[in-house]
Amino acid sequence: MRQNLRNGLTMAFGLLLLAIPALAHHSATAEFDSSKSFSVKATITKLEWVNPHVYMYADVTDESGKVIPYSFETGPPGNLRRAGVVRTMFNVGDVVTIEAAVAKDGSKHLGLLKAVHFADGHTIVFGSAADSEGKNY
Amino acid sequence: MKFRLVGCAKVAGLALTALCFMPVLGTAQTAQTPAQTKKVPTGYGLDKDQPFAGADPNGTGLPWKEPPAEEIEAARKKPTPHLADGHPDLTGFWAPAGWGYAVSAGTDSADGKTHYTQRRQEGPVQPPDKVAELKHRLEGSNLPPYRPELIDKVKYLGSHQSHEDPAFKCAPKGFPRVGPPTEIVQVPNEIVFLYDTVNSSEQNAFRIVSTDGREHDASLNPSYYGDSIGHWEGNTMVIDVTNFVDDTWLSQNGTIHSDAMHVVEKLTREGLMIDWQLSIEDPKVFTRPWVIERHLIHGLQGGHALEEAPCVDHDYGHLVNDDRN
């Protein structure tokens, strides 16, 4: 399957712009830049449901066929559970489309999760609906 | 996979006011989605929408808000359960994790295909209201009463929390930073405090409060959570906590303490409410005790148990500035 790698404001599938979801540990703005997002189609390879941040690892195949391991960060397990997101919603081997904010330190294969789109059509957005206010931080 | 753009709205927040387009699939989907089949209860415990979080009315520098006064009074008027020994029963779920950090209950889109965690949006830089709140936390009217020679150090640590906070590298938060207990289990001769972890480095924290009349055990190693000895004074459980290491902070505001810290924790149950008070003494760093109080309202009944919460830091090396929470 053809993979998409897009940096910057031009998003695959015409997505964006969700502002960066706040993190509870450090401030998201200390590590990620929501003005530079990317979207990749990836295969989930590992899930780490740990404090202070859940990590999702996924392989992305670039246009030359090379497999590139990516790391994605989101909030902590306790926050996610209260928000209705648990580990069993993700499976190693799932082919998903991931939207993420880029790391400010230039790490190319690290992102802050904004949304995960699953093959069956459902989506988990790490943030608020565009038409509703987010709550707290 | 084809997406249809169905909506746009402004994302509130500072300079970033952008149009947002959320993708959803076409309408052909009929089977239950995993989002539906794996629906989990949200907002369990007391922190349904974390109504208490994000404010600091008492000027303590702690990001908590009291429950509304009318809720406290209504809870206070309920019957108070007692154990066979005649003491009030503190057992139950009481408090959001930590100091009441903000978490949100998720929500689904109308078609059920998109789940939103409802986290507050944060732009490429911290929004002004957050910056203002963080500044307020360092300037509150009831901040820890540090000796004058330590004030600059504490301010520096608070301003550079993202890089200086020991808890950010998975060290235990310790007591009292861990906040009020999420769950209390009271049995004869001891009371167990369990702490949930919403957003932190905390790892399955607990305290065992001995109530069998023993004294502090001087042979115990100094610890992050200290040695807790409790006794009843009327309807109030009074807990004396000593023997701390000096590695922890009292909050995320750079609030250091010494190994001389001594905490008196009081819990008074009235109905479905606990009046929770701390008096933190530390003659090496404070000029007087730091006294804080919070009202806890009995929460979760038969809901989700506390979950394991390991801590593994991955991103410390990627932080590029001192933006903090």
GROMACS .gro file of C-alpha atoms in nm:
model
  462
    1MET     CA    1   0.000   0.000   0.000
    2ARG     CA    2   0.131   0.338  -0.092
    3GLN     CA    3   0.240   0.529   0.209
    4ASN     CA    4   0.203   0.895   0.265
    5LEU     CA    5   0.451   1.115   0.435
    6ARG     CA    6   0.356   1.473   0.467
    7ASN     CA    7   0.522   1.742   0.666
    8GLY     CA    8   0.400   2.089   0.729
    9LEU     CA    9   0.057   2.229   0.700
   10THR     CA   10  -0.038   2.041   0.388
   11MET     CA   11  -0.199   1.732   0.522
   12ALA     CA   12  -0.287   1.412   0.352
   13PHE     CA   13  -0.663   1.369   0.338
   14GLY     CA   14  -0.711   1.738   0.387
   15LEU     CA   15  -0.699   1.714   0.758
   16LEU     CA   16  -0.606   1.954   1.028
   17LEU     CA   17  -0.569   2.178   1.213
   18LEU     CA   18  -0.632   2.046   1.554
   19ALA     CA   19  -0.421   2.237   1.795
   20ILE     CA   20  -0.186   2.025   1.989
   21PRO     CA   21  -0.344   1.824   2.268
   22ALA     CA   22  -0.215   1.933   2.603
   23LEU     CA   23  -0.001   1.694   2.795
   24ALA     CA   24  -0.018   1.657   3.165
   25HIS     CA   25   0.343   1.576   3.237
   26HIS     CA   26   0.547   1.841   3.066
   27SER     CA   27   0.382   2.101   2.851
   28ALA     CA   28   0.325   1.981   2.497
   29THR     CA   29   0.481   2.301   2.372
   30ALA     CA   30   0.810   2.203   2.534
   31GLU     CA   31   0.850   1.919   2.291
   32PHE     CA   32   0.613   1.941   1.997
   33ASP     CA   33   0.511   2.197   1.737
   34SER     CA   34   0.151   2.173   1.628
   35SER     CA   35   0.208   2.408   1.338
   36LYS     CA   36   0.411   2.136   1.172
   37SER     CA   37   0.216   1.817   1.158
   38PHE     CA   38   0.244   1.504   0.954
   39SER     CA   39   0.033   1.209   0.859
   40VAL     CA   40   0.153   0.859   0.793
   41LYS     CA   41   0.003   0.523   0.719
   42ALA     CA   42   0.165   0.284   0.957
   43THR     CA   43   0.152  -0.059   1.114
   44ILE     CA   44   0.142  -0.062   1.492
   45THR     CA   45   0.435  -0.262   1.626
   46LYS     CA   46   0.430  -0.199   2.000
   47LEU     CA   47   0.223  -0.032   2.270
   48GLU     CA   48   0.360   0.099   2.597
   49TRP     CA   49   0.077   0.197   2.829
   50VAL     CA   50   0.291   0.373   3.085
   51ASN     CA   51   0.324   0.696   3.277
   52PRO     CA   52   0.406   0.968   3.217
   53HIS     CA   53   0.318   0.918   2.853
   54VAL     CA   54   0.173   0.636   2.655
   55TYR     CA   55   0.388   0.544   2.359
   56MET     CA   56   0.279   0.382   2.037
   57TYR     CA   57   0.538   0.245   1.800
   58ALA     CA   58   0.460   0.193   1.435
   59ASP     CA   59   0.642   0.107   1.115
   60VAL     CA   60   0.603   0.331   0.816
   61THR     CA   61   0.706   0.222   0.469
   62ASP     CA   62   0.836   0.511   0.265
   63GLU     CA   63   0.801   0.547  -0.110
   64SER     CA   64   1.125   0.360  -0.173
   65GLY     CA   65   1.000   0.064   0.027
   66LYS     CA   66   1.216   0.126   0.326
   67VAL     CA   67   1.053   0.051   0.663
   68ILE     CA   68   1.101   0.331   0.913
   69PRO     CA   69   1.014   0.286   1.282
   70TYR     CA   70   0.820   0.578   1.430
   71SER     CA   71   0.738   0.661   1.790
   72PHE     CA   72   0.423   0.844   1.895
   73GLU     CA   73   0.346   0.994   2.230
   74THR     CA   74   0.021   1.083   2.396
   75GLY     CA   75  -0.119   1.137   2.743
   76PRO     CA   76  -0.086   0.907   3.043
   77PRO     CA   77  -0.298   0.595   3.093
   78GLY     CA   78  -0.510   0.745   3.370
   79ASN     CA   79  -0.609   1.044   3.165
   80LEU     CA   80  -0.678   0.832   2.861
   81ARG     CA   81  -0.898   0.592   3.054
   82ARG     CA   82  -1.107   0.878   3.188
   83ALA     CA   83  -1.128   1.005   2.835
   84GLY     CA   84  -1.254   0.667   2.719
   85VAL     CA   85  -0.937   0.540   2.555
   86VAL     CA   86  -0.774   0.216   2.666
   87ARG     CA   87  -0.494   0.004   2.534
   88THR     CA   88  -0.720  -0.266   2.395
   89MET     CA   89  -0.849  -0.021   2.137
   90PHE     CA   90  -0.516  -0.064   1.962
   91ASN     CA   91  -0.357  -0.382   1.840
   92VAL     CA   92  -0.012  -0.467   1.721
   93GLY     CA   93  -0.049  -0.525   1.352
   94ASP     CA   94  -0.326  -0.272   1.300
   95VAL     CA   95  -0.271  -0.067   0.986
   96VAL     CA   96  -0.372   0.283   1.075
   97THR     CA   97  -0.332   0.637   0.956
   98ILE     CA   98  -0.172   0.853   1.219
   99GLU     CA   99  -0.177   1.230   1.244
  100ALA     CA  100   0.084   1.376   1.470
  101ALA     CA  101   0.264   1.695   1.560
  102VAL     CA  102   0.637   1.707   1.492
  103ALA     CA  103   0.904   1.718   1.759
  104LYS     CA  104   1.063   2.057   1.804
  105ASP     CA  105   1.408   1.909   1.850
  106GLY     CA  106   1.406   1.785   1.493
  107SER     CA  107   1.353   1.417   1.565
  108LYS     CA  108   1.203   1.307   1.237
  109HIS     CA  109   1.031   0.992   1.347
  110LEU     CA  110   0.872   1.109   1.668
  111GLY     CA  111   0.530   1.265   1.697
  112LEU     CA  112   0.259   1.369   1.939
  113LEU     CA  113  -0.060   1.185   1.851
  114LYS     CA  114  -0.342   1.395   1.718
  115ALA     CA  115  -0.556   1.123   1.569
  116VAL     CA  116  -0.550   0.757   1.478
  117HIS     CA  117  -0.771   0.650   1.189
  118PHE     CA  118  -0.849   0.280   1.177
  119ALA     CA  119  -0.910   0.076   0.864
  120ASP     CA  120  -1.273   0.011   0.953
  121GLY     CA  121  -1.346   0.380   0.952
  122HIS     CA  122  -1.344   0.473   1.316
  123THR     CA  123  -1.113   0.735   1.454
  124ILE     CA  124  -0.973   0.829   1.790
  125VAL     CA  125  -0.890   1.197   1.818
  126PHE     CA  126  -0.653   1.304   2.092
  127GLY     CA  127  -0.817   1.635   2.138
  128SER     CA  128  -1.157   1.792   2.103
  129ALA     CA  129  -1.409   1.791   1.828
  130ALA     CA  130  -1.374   2.098   1.614
  131ASP     CA  131  -1.712   2.217   1.722
  132SER     CA  132  -1.672   2.172   2.094
  133GLU     CA  133  -1.448   2.320   2.353
  134GLY     CA  134  -1.172   2.124   2.508
  135LYS     CA  135  -1.173   2.101   2.883
  136ASN     CA  136  -0.889   2.172   3.113
  137TYR     CA  137  -0.532   2.079   3.076
  138MET     CA  138  -0.989   0.508   0.214
  139LYS     CA  139  -1.195   0.811   0.139
  140PHE     CA  140  -1.274   1.078   0.381
  141ARG     CA  141  -1.546   1.330   0.368
  142LEU     CA  142  -1.492   1.664   0.524
  143VAL     CA  143  -1.792   1.737   0.734
  144GLY     CA  144  -1.718   2.024   0.955
  145CYS     CA  145  -1.505   2.307   1.056
  146ALA     CA  146  -1.482   2.530   1.350
  147LYS     CA  147  -1.247   2.765   1.510
  148VAL     CA  148  -1.000   2.631   1.755
  149ALA     CA  149  -0.996   2.872   2.039
  150GLY     CA  150  -0.668   2.971   2.178
  151LEU     CA  151  -0.417   3.239   2.140
  152ALA     CA  152  -0.266   3.329   1.811
  153LEU     CA  153  -0.366   2.998   1.667
  154THR     CA  154  -0.716   3.036   1.539
  155ALA     CA  155  -0.737   2.785   1.267
  156LEU     CA  156  -1.008   2.613   1.077
  157CYS     CA  157  -1.034   2.251   1.168
  158PHE     CA  158  -1.167   1.983   0.943
  159MET     CA  159  -1.245   1.651   1.094
  160PRO     CA  160  -1.249   1.352   0.868
  161VAL     CA  161  -1.512   1.086   0.892
  162LEU     CA  162  -1.596   0.804   0.664
  163GLY     CA  163  -1.890   0.790   0.438
  164THR     CA  164  -2.217   0.655   0.565
  165ALA     CA  165  -2.177   0.299   0.443
  166GLN     CA  166  -2.042   0.175   0.772
  167THR     CA  167  -2.308  -0.033   0.945
  168ALA     CA  168  -2.125  -0.281   1.165
  169GLN     CA  169  -2.038  -0.192   1.518
  170THR     CA  170  -1.706  -0.022   1.526
  171PRO     CA  171  -1.437  -0.116   1.774
  172ALA     CA  172  -1.490   0.222   1.931
  173GLN     CA  173  -1.839   0.109   2.020
  174THR     CA  174  -1.763  -0.247   2.116
  175LYS     CA  175  -1.477  -0.140   2.339
  176LYS     CA  176  -1.658   0.147   2.495
  177VAL     CA  177  -1.520   0.211   2.839
  178PRO     CA  178  -1.670   0.408   3.122
  179THR     CA  179  -1.526   0.754   3.132
  180GLY     CA  180  -1.462   0.988   3.415
  181TYR     CA  181  -1.480   0.721   3.681
  182GLY     CA  182  -1.427   0.824   4.034
  183LEU     CA  183  -1.486   1.170   4.149
  184ASP     CA  184  -1.328   1.345   3.860
  185LYS     CA  185  -1.607   1.310   3.608
  186ASP     CA  186  -1.513   1.623   3.428
  187GLN     CA  187  -1.259   1.725   3.681
  188PRO     CA  188  -1.467   2.019   3.793
  189PHE     CA  189  -1.215   2.087   4.063
  190ALA     CA  190  -0.911   2.117   3.845
  191GLY     CA  191  -0.732   2.407   3.697
  192ALA     CA  192  -0.784   2.672   3.958
  193ASP     CA  193  -0.621   2.773   4.279
  194PRO     CA  194  -0.868   2.968   4.487
  195ASN     CA  195  -0.671   2.926   4.805
  196GLY     CA  196  -0.351   3.062   4.660
  197THR     CA  197  -0.157   2.750   4.748
  198GLY     CA  198   0.003   2.715   4.410
  199LEU     CA  199  -0.168   2.379   4.379
  200PRO     CA  200  -0.388   2.327   4.075
  201TRP     CA  201  -0.697   2.232   4.265
  202LYS     CA  202  -1.039   2.369   4.309
  203GLU     CA  203  -1.271   2.296   4.595
  204PRO     CA  204  -1.600   2.124   4.518
  205PRO     CA  205  -1.885   2.375   4.511
  206ALA     CA  206  -1.985   2.480   4.864
  207GLU     CA  207  -2.338   2.349   4.819
  208GLU     CA  208  -2.203   2.005   4.724
  209ILE     CA  209  -1.987   2.000   5.032
  210GLU     CA  210  -2.280   2.093   5.255
  211ALA     CA  211  -2.513   1.842   5.095
  212ALA     CA  212  -2.257   1.566   5.137
  213ARG     CA  213  -2.191   1.668   5.495
  214LYS     CA  214  -2.558   1.615   5.588
  215LYS     CA  215  -2.563   1.250   5.483
  216PRO     CA  216  -2.527   0.976   5.746
  217THR     CA  217  -2.172   0.895   5.856
  218PRO     CA  218  -2.094   0.522   5.857
  219HIS     CA  219  -1.904   0.382   6.151
  220LEU     CA  220  -1.711   0.062   6.203
  221ALA     CA  221  -1.774  -0.180   6.488
  222ASP     CA  222  -1.507  -0.005   6.693
  223GLY     CA  223  -1.719   0.309   6.684
  224HIS     CA  224  -1.487   0.515   6.469
  225PRO     CA  225  -1.600   0.675   6.145
  226ASP     CA  226  -1.536   0.453   5.844
  227LEU     CA  227  -1.314   0.634   5.594
  228THR     CA  228  -1.332   0.349   5.345
  229GLY     CA  229  -1.418   0.444   4.991
  230PHE     CA  230  -1.313   0.638   4.684
  231TRP     CA  231  -1.262   0.999   4.764
  232ALA     CA  232  -1.043   1.211   4.551
  233PRO     CA  233  -0.917   1.263   4.202
  234ALA     CA  234  -0.558   1.168   4.164
  235GLY     CA  235  -0.289   1.397   4.283
  236TRP     CA  236  -0.397   1.748   4.356
  237GLY     CA  237  -0.690   1.717   4.124
  238TYR     CA  238  -0.528   1.747   3.788
  239ALA     CA  239  -0.744   1.817   3.495
  240VAL     CA  240  -0.873   1.526   3.302
  241SER     CA  241  -1.175   1.512   3.082
  242ALA     CA  242  -1.436   1.257   2.996
  243GLY     CA  243  -1.422   1.162   2.632
  244THR     CA  244  -1.708   1.191   2.391
  245ASP     CA  245  -1.819   1.036   2.065
  246SER     CA  246  -1.926   1.203   1.746
  247ALA     CA  247  -2.294   1.182   1.657
  248ASP     CA  248  -2.232   0.892   1.421
  249GLY     CA  249  -2.028   0.708   1.682
  250LYS     CA  250  -1.730   0.667   1.455
  251THR     CA  251  -1.503   0.925   1.605
  252HIS     CA  252  -1.402   0.936   1.968
  253TYR     CA  253  -1.259   1.253   2.112
  254THR     CA  254  -1.051   1.252   2.426
  255GLN     CA  255  -1.161   1.610   2.479
  256ARG     CA  256  -0.826   1.726   2.591
  257ARG     CA  257  -0.795   2.096   2.595
  258GLN     CA  258  -0.629   2.233   2.289
  259GLU     CA  259  -0.288   2.389   2.321
  260GLY     CA  260  -0.134   2.577   2.035
  261PRO     CA  261   0.228   2.589   1.921
  262VAL     CA  262   0.301   2.801   2.224
  263GLN     CA  263   0.134   2.799   2.562
  264PRO     CA  264  -0.197   2.986   2.566
  265PRO     CA  265  -0.203   3.309   2.764
  266ASP     CA  266  -0.450   3.185   3.022
  267LYS     CA  267  -0.229   2.892   3.102
  268VAL     CA  268   0.075   3.113   3.131
  269ALA     CA  269  -0.123   3.339   3.362
  270GLU     CA  270  -0.234   3.048   3.577
  271LEU     CA  271   0.117   2.913   3.607
  272LYS     CA  272   0.238   3.257   3.708
  273HIS     CA  273  -0.040   3.274   3.965
  274ARG     CA  274   0.069   2.942   4.109
  275LEU     CA  275   0.408   3.091   4.182
  276GLU     CA  276   0.259   3.402   4.342
  277GLY     CA  277  -0.037   3.273   4.545
  278SER     CA  278  -0.138   3.407   4.883
  279ASN     CA  279  -0.080   3.076   5.065
  280LEU     CA  280   0.239   2.950   4.911
  281PRO     CA  281   0.483   2.746   5.117
  282PRO     CA  282   0.644   2.992   5.362
  283TYR     CA  283   1.006   2.956   5.260
  284ARG     CA  284   1.293   3.117   5.437
  285PRO     CA  285   1.397   3.428   5.248
  286GLU     CA  286   1.725   3.280   5.131
  287LEU     CA  287   1.541   2.996   4.954
  288ILE     CA  288   1.277   3.194   4.769
  289ASP     CA  289   1.485   3.257   4.458
  290LYS     CA  290   1.587   2.893   4.440
  291VAL     CA  291   1.227   2.777   4.461
  292LYS     CA  292   1.120   3.024   4.195
  293TYR     CA  293   1.398   2.907   3.968
  294LEU     CA  294   1.305   2.542   4.012
  295GLY     CA  295   0.938   2.620   3.954
  296SER     CA  296   1.013   2.815   3.640
  297HIS     CA  297   1.228   2.533   3.508
  298GLN     CA  298   1.007   2.250   3.624
  299SER     CA  299   1.016   2.063   3.297
  300HIS     CA  300   1.386   2.008   3.342
  301GLU     CA  301   1.423   2.013   3.719
  302ASP     CA  302   1.125   1.822   3.857
  303PRO     CA  303   1.251   1.487   3.989
  304ALA     CA  304   0.910   1.334   3.933
  305PHE     CA  305   0.947   1.398   3.561
  306LYS     CA  306   1.211   1.130   3.551
  307CYS     CA  307   0.983   0.877   3.715
  308ALA     CA  308   1.099   0.936   4.070
  309PRO     CA  309   0.817   0.898   4.321
  310LYS     CA  310   0.625   1.214   4.396
  311GLY     CA  311   0.616   1.119   4.759
  312PHE     CA  312   0.393   1.252   5.032
  313PRO     CA  313   0.239   1.504   5.054
  314ARG     CA  314   0.279   1.588   4.684
  315VAL     CA  315   0.078   1.279   4.599
  316GLY     CA  316  -0.223   1.463   4.735
  317PRO     CA  317  -0.526   1.327   4.914
  318PRO     CA  318  -0.593   0.955   4.889
  319THR     CA  319  -0.792   0.833   4.593
  320GLU     CA  320  -0.914   0.529   4.785
  321ILE     CA  321  -0.909   0.451   5.155
  322VAL     CA  322  -0.938   0.102   5.302
  323GLN     CA  323  -0.989   0.106   5.678
  324VAL     CA  324  -0.948  -0.202   5.890
  325PRO     CA  325  -0.878  -0.244   6.260
  326ASN     CA  326  -0.526  -0.134   6.347
  327GLU     CA  327  -0.442   0.022   6.012
  328ILE     CA  328  -0.574   0.236   5.734
  329VAL     CA  329  -0.449   0.199   5.377
  330PHE     CA  330  -0.433   0.496   5.144
  331LEU     CA  331  -0.418   0.422   4.773
  332TYR     CA  332  -0.331   0.683   4.515
  333ASP     CA  333  -0.442   0.691   4.157
  334THR     CA  334  -0.228   0.837   3.885
  335VAL     CA  335  -0.388   1.065   3.636
  336ASN     CA  336  -0.097   1.222   3.469
  337SER     CA  337   0.215   1.168   3.656
  338SER     CA  338   0.520   0.972   3.731
  339GLU     CA  339   0.352   0.820   4.032
  340GLN     CA  340   0.371   0.445   4.037
  341ASN     CA  341   0.104   0.264   4.233
  342ALA     CA  342   0.161   0.472   4.538
  343PHE     CA  343   0.020   0.371   4.874
  344ARG     CA  344   0.061   0.446   5.240
  345ILE     CA  345  -0.014   0.225   5.535
  346VAL     CA  346  -0.119   0.423   5.840
  347SER     CA  347  -0.069   0.227   6.158
  348THR     CA  348  -0.347   0.287   6.410
  349ASP     CA  349  -0.263   0.019   6.664
  350GLY     CA  350  -0.101   0.254   6.909
  351ARG     CA  351   0.259   0.203   6.804
  352GLU     CA  352   0.517   0.478   6.796
  353HIS     CA  353   0.728   0.583   6.500
  354ASP     CA  354   0.992   0.325   6.420
  355ALA     CA  355   1.327   0.499   6.423
  356SER     CA  356   1.489   0.203   6.250
  357LEU     CA  357   1.291   0.257   5.932
  358ASN     CA  358   1.476   0.400   5.636
  359PRO     CA  359   1.382   0.754   5.542
  360SER     CA  360   1.139   0.734   5.254
  361TYR     CA  361   0.945   0.926   4.992
  362TYR     CA  362   0.615   0.872   5.173
  363GLY     CA  363   0.737   0.880   5.530
  364ASP     CA  364   0.629   0.682   5.833
  365SER     CA  365   0.260   0.731   5.913
  366ILE     CA  366   0.117   0.675   6.261
  367GLY     CA  367  -0.250   0.754   6.317
  368HIS     CA  368  -0.483   0.795   6.610
  369TRP     CA  369  -0.838   0.913   6.662
  370GLU     CA  370  -0.923   1.242   6.824
  371GLY     CA  371  -1.300   1.226   6.840
  372ASN     CA  372  -1.418   1.186   6.482
  373THR     CA  373  -1.088   1.300   6.336
  374MET     CA  374  -0.811   1.066   6.223
  375VAL     CA  375  -0.485   1.243   6.304
  376ILE     CA  376  -0.182   1.107   6.122
  377ASP     CA  377   0.173   1.198   6.212
  378VAL     CA  378   0.411   1.154   5.921
  379THR     CA  379   0.789   1.174   5.959
  380ASN     CA  380   1.114   1.022   5.834
  381PHE     CA  381   1.124   1.163   5.483
  382VAL     CA  382   1.403   1.179   5.230
  383ASP     CA  383   1.459   1.527   5.092
  384ASP     CA  384   1.438   1.427   4.726
  385THR     CA  385   1.077   1.518   4.658
  386TRP     CA  386   0.889   1.839   4.595
  387LEU     CA  387   0.564   1.943   4.762
  388SER     CA  388   0.408   2.045   4.433
  389GLN     CA  389   0.521   2.100   4.078
  390ASN     CA  390   0.627   2.452   4.166
  391GLY     CA  391   0.981   2.376   4.268
  392THR     CA  392   0.874   2.348   4.629
  393ILE     CA  393   1.159   2.164   4.793
  394HIS     CA  394   1.168   2.043   5.151
  395SER     CA  395   1.427   1.897   5.384
  396ASP     CA  396   1.461   1.570   5.568
  397ALA     CA  397   1.327   1.750   5.873
  398MET     CA  398   0.980   1.775   5.722
  399HIS     CA  399   0.701   1.671   5.956
  400VAL     CA  400   0.343   1.648   5.835
  401VAL     CA  401   0.026   1.626   6.041
  402GLU     CA  402  -0.258   1.500   5.826
  403LYS     CA  403  -0.616   1.516   5.954
  404LEU     CA  404  -0.921   1.350   5.808
  405THR     CA  405  -1.264   1.422   5.949
  406ARG     CA  406  -1.553   1.238   5.791
  407GLU     CA  407  -1.896   1.397   5.803
  408GLY     CA  408  -2.152   1.219   5.594
  409LEU     CA  409  -2.016   1.173   5.244
  410MET     CA  410  -1.750   1.437   5.294
  411ILE     CA  411  -1.401   1.431   5.437
  412ASP     CA  412  -1.238   1.747   5.559
  413TRP     CA  413  -0.872   1.682   5.468
  414GLN     CA  414  -0.609   1.905   5.623
  415LEU     CA  415  -0.234   1.912   5.612
  416SER     CA  416   0.003   2.101   5.831
  417ILE     CA  417   0.354   2.078   5.689
  418GLU     CA  418   0.637   2.179   5.916
  419ASP     CA  419   0.995   2.203   5.803
  420PRO     CA  420   1.214   2.427   6.019
  421LYS     CA  421   1.506   2.396   5.780
  422VAL     CA  422   1.318   2.557   5.491
  423PHE     CA  423   0.995   2.712   5.626
  424THR     CA  424   0.942   3.004   5.859
  425ARG     CA  425   0.616   2.853   5.982
  426PRO     CA  426   0.395   2.552   5.903
  427TRP     CA  427   0.228   2.545   5.562
  428VAL     CA  428  -0.138   2.459   5.618
  429ILE     CA  429  -0.365   2.350   5.337
  430GLU     CA  430  -0.714   2.206   5.336
  431ARG     CA  431  -0.941   2.036   5.092
  432HIS     CA  432  -1.286   1.884   5.106
  433LEU     CA  433  -1.325   1.541   4.955
  434ILE     CA  434  -1.662   1.409   4.849
  435HIS     CA  435  -1.729   1.038   4.840
  436GLY     CA  436  -1.716   0.933   4.480
  437LEU     CA  437  -1.695   0.611   4.294
  438GLN     CA  438  -1.912   0.326   4.417
  439GLY     CA  439  -1.857  -0.004   4.246
  440GLY     CA  440  -1.673   0.149   3.960
  441HIS     CA  441  -1.337   0.083   3.810
  442ALA     CA  442  -1.052  -0.018   4.037
  443LEU     CA  443  -0.725   0.165   4.035
  444GLU     CA  444  -0.499   0.044   3.761
  445GLU     CA  445  -0.134  -0.039   3.754
  446ALA     CA  446   0.071   0.260   3.656
  447PRO     CA  447   0.431   0.195   3.571
  448CYS     CA  448   0.648   0.490   3.476
  449VAL     CA  449   0.889   0.487   3.185
  450ASP     CA  450   1.029   0.816   3.066
  451HIS     CA  451   1.092   0.846   2.696
  452ASP     CA  452   1.086   1.207   2.606
  453TYR     CA  453   1.296   1.400   2.852
  454GLY     CA  454   1.577   1.423   2.598
  455HIS     CA  455   1.344   1.580   2.344
  456LEU     CA  456   1.235   1.877   2.550
  457VAL     CA  457   1.350   2.196   2.384
  458ASN     CA  458   1.237   2.456   2.635
  459ASP     CA  459   1.102   2.503   2.986
  460ASP     CA  460   0.731   2.523   2.904
  461ARG     CA  461   0.569   2.353   3.199
  462ASN     CA  462   0.243   2.248   3.351
   0.00000   0.00000   0.00000
